[in-house]
Coordinates of C-alpha atoms and ligand atoms in Angstrom, one line a residue:
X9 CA -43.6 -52.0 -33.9
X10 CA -41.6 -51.2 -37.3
X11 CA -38.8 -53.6 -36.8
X12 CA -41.5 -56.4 -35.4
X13 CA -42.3 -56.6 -39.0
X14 CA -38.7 -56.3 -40.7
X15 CA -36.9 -59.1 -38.3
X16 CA -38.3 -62.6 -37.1
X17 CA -38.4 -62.0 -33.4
X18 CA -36.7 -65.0 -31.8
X19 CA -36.4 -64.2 -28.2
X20 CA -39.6 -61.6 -27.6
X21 CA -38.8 -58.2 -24.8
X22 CA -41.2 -59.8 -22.7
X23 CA -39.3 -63.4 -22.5
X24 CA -35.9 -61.0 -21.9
X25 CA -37.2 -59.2 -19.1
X26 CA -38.3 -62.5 -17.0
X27 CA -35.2 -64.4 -17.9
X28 CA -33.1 -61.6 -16.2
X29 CA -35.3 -60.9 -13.1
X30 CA -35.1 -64.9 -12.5
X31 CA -31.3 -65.0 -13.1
X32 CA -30.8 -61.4 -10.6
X33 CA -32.7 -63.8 -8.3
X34 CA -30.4 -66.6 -8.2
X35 CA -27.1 -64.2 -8.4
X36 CA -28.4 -62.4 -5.5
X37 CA -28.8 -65.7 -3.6
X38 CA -25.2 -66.8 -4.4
X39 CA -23.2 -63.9 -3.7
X40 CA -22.9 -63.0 -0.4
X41 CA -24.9 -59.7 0.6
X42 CA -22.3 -58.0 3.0
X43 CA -19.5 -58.0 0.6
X44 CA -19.9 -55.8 -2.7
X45 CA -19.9 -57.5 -5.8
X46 CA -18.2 -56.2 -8.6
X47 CA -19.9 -56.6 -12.4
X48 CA -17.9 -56.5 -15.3
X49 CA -19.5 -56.4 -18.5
X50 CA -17.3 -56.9 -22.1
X51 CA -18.8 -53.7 -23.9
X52 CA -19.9 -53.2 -26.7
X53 CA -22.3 -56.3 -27.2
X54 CA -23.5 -56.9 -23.1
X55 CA -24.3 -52.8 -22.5
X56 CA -27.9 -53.7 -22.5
X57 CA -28.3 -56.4 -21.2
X58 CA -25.8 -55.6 -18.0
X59 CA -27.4 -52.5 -17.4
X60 CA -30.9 -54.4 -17.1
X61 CA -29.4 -56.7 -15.2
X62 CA -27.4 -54.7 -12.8
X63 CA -30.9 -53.0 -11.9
X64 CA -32.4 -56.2 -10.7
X65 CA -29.1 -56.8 -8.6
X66 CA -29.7 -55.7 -5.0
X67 CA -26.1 -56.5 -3.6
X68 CA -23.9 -54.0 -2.8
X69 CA -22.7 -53.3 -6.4
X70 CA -19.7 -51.7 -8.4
X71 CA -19.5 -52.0 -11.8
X72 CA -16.9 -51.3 -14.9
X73 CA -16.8 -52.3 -18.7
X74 CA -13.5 -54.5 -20.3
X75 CA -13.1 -54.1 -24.0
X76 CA -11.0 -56.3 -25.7
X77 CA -10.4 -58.4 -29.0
X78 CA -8.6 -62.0 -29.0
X79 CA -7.0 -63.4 -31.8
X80 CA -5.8 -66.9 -32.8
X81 CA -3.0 -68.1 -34.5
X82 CA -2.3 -71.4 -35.3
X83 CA 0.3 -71.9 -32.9
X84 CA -0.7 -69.5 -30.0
X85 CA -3.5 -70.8 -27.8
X86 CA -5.6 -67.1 -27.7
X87 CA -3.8 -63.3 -27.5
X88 CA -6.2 -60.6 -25.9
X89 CA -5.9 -57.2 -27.4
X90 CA -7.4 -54.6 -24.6
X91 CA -9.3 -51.4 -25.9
X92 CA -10.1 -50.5 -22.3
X93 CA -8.9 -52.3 -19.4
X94 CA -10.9 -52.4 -16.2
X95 CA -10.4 -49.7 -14.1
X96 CA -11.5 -51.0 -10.9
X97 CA -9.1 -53.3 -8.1
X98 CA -10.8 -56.7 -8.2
X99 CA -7.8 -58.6 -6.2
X100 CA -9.8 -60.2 -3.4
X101 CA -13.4 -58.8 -4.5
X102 CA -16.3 -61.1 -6.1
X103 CA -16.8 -60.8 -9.3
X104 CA -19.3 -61.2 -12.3
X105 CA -17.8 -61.3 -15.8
X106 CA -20.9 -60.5 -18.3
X107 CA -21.3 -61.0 -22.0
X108 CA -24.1 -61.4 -24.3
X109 CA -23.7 -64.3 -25.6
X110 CA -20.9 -67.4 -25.5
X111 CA -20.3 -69.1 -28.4
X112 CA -16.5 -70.4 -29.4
X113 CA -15.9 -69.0 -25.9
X114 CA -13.0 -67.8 -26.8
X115 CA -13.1 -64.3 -26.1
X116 CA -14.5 -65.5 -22.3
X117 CA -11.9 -67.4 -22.0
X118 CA -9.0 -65.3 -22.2
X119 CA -10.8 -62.3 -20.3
X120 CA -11.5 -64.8 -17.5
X121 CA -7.8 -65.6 -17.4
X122 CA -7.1 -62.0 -17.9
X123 CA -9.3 -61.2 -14.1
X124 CA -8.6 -64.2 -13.1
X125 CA -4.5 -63.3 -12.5
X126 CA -5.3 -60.4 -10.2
X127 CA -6.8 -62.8 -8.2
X128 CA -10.5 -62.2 -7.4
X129 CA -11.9 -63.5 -4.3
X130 CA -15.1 -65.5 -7.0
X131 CA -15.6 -65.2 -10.6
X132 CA -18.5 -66.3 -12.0
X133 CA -19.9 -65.9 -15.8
X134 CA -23.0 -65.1 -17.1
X135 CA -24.3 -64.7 -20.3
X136 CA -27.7 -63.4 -21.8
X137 CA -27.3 -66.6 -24.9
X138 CA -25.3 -69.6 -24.8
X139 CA -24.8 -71.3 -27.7
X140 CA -22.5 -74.4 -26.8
X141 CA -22.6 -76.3 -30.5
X142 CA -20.1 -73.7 -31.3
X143 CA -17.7 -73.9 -28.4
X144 CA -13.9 -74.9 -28.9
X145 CA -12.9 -73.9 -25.6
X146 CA -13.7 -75.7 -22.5
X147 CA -15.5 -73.1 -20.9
X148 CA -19.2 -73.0 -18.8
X149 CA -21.5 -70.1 -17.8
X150 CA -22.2 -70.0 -13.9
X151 CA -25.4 -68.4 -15.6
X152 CA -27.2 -68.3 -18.8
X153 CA -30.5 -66.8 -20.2
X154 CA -31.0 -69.2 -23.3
X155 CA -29.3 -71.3 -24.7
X156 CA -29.8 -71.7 -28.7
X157 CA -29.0 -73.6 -32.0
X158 CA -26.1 -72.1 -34.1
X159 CA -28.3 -69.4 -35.6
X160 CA -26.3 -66.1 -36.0
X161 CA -29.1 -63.3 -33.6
X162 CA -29.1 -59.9 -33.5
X163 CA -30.9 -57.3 -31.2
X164 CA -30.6 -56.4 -27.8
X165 CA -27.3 -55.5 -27.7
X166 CA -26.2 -58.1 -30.0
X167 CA -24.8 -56.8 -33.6
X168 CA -24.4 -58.0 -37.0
X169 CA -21.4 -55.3 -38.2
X170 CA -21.9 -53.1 -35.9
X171 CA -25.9 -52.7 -36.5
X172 CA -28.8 -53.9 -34.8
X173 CA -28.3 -53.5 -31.3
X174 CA -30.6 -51.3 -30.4
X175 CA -33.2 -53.4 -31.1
X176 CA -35.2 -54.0 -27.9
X177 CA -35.7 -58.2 -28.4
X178 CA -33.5 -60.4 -30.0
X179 CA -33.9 -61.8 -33.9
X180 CA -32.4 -63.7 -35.8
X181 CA -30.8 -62.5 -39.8
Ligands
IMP156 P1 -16.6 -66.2 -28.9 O1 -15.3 -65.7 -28.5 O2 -16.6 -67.0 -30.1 O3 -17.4 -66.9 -27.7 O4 -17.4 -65.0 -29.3 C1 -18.1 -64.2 -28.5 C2 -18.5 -62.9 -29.3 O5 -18.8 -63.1 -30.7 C3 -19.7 -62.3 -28.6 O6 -19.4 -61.5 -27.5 C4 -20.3 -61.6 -29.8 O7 -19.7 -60.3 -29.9 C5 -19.9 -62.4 -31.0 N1 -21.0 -63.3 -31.5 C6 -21.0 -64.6 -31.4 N2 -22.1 -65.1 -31.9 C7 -22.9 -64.1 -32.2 C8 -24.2 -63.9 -32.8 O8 -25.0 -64.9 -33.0 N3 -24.6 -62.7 -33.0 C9 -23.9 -61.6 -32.8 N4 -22.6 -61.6 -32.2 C10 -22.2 -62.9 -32.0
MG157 MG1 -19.8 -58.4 -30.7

């Protein structure tokens, strides 16, 4: 209740926890029940939300974390730097890349790149925020919780140097 009165709630606990139970819904229709998808989340910003998520998932599930940072020089297109790599086979296995929030999309970008040359069988994005003003990559989420203006949020996983993300709704600083 402290932190309801120190940050301008944007996105309320209550609005977070419907949005994910209506996009579990529509992953579980779309990926098929007999064969075991496999969620990846990019830690640390989509911890939370991933692990609410993944609750609300009733396929057949594994699940791992990627960590990585990209950088961009002006010639090179994107570099990935890994601080943990994914330790789970996903050649031939469905998979859904997570991450709290898209914005230049860069970072999505070059993961999905990264998954996508061991060759899964599907990978699909989604994200908790989309915020597409932003974007300089060509890149879509399969699925999205909201999509927002170009206001920098916090909360819910979310950080603003390396603070904040324990906060249970999201606000924005
Ligand atoms: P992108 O590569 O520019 O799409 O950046 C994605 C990453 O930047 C996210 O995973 C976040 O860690 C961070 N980020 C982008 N926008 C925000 C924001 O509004 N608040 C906190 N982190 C953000
Ligand atoms: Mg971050």
């Amino acid at each position: 209740m402290k932190n309801k009165k120190k940050f301008k709630v944007y996105i309320s606990e209550k609005r977070i926890k419907k949005r994910i139970s209506e996009l579990a819904e529509e992953i579980n229709k779309d990926f098929n029940n007999s064969h075991p998808l496999t969620m990846i989340y990019i830690s640390n910003g989509s911890m939370i939300f991933a692990a609410d998520l993944a609750r609300k998932i009733t396929l057949p599930m594994k699940l791992d974390s990627i960590s990585a940072s990209s950088y961009f020089g002006k010639k090179s297109s994107g570099k990935i730097t890994f601080a943990k790599k994914i330790k789970i086979e996903i050649t031939g296995q469905n998979v859904l890349l997570v991450d709290d929030i898209l914005d230049t999309g860069r970072t999505l970008s070059c993961i999905s790149q990264f998954l996508l040359a061991r060759k899964p069988a599907k990978l699909k994005i989604c994200v908790l925020l989309d915020k597409p003003s932003r974007r300089l990559v060509d890149i879509k989420p399969d699925y999205a919780g909201f999509t927002i203006p170009d206001k920098f949020v916090i909360g819910y996983g979310l950080d603003y140097k390396e603070l904040y993300r324990n906060l249970p709704f999201i606000a924005v600083i």
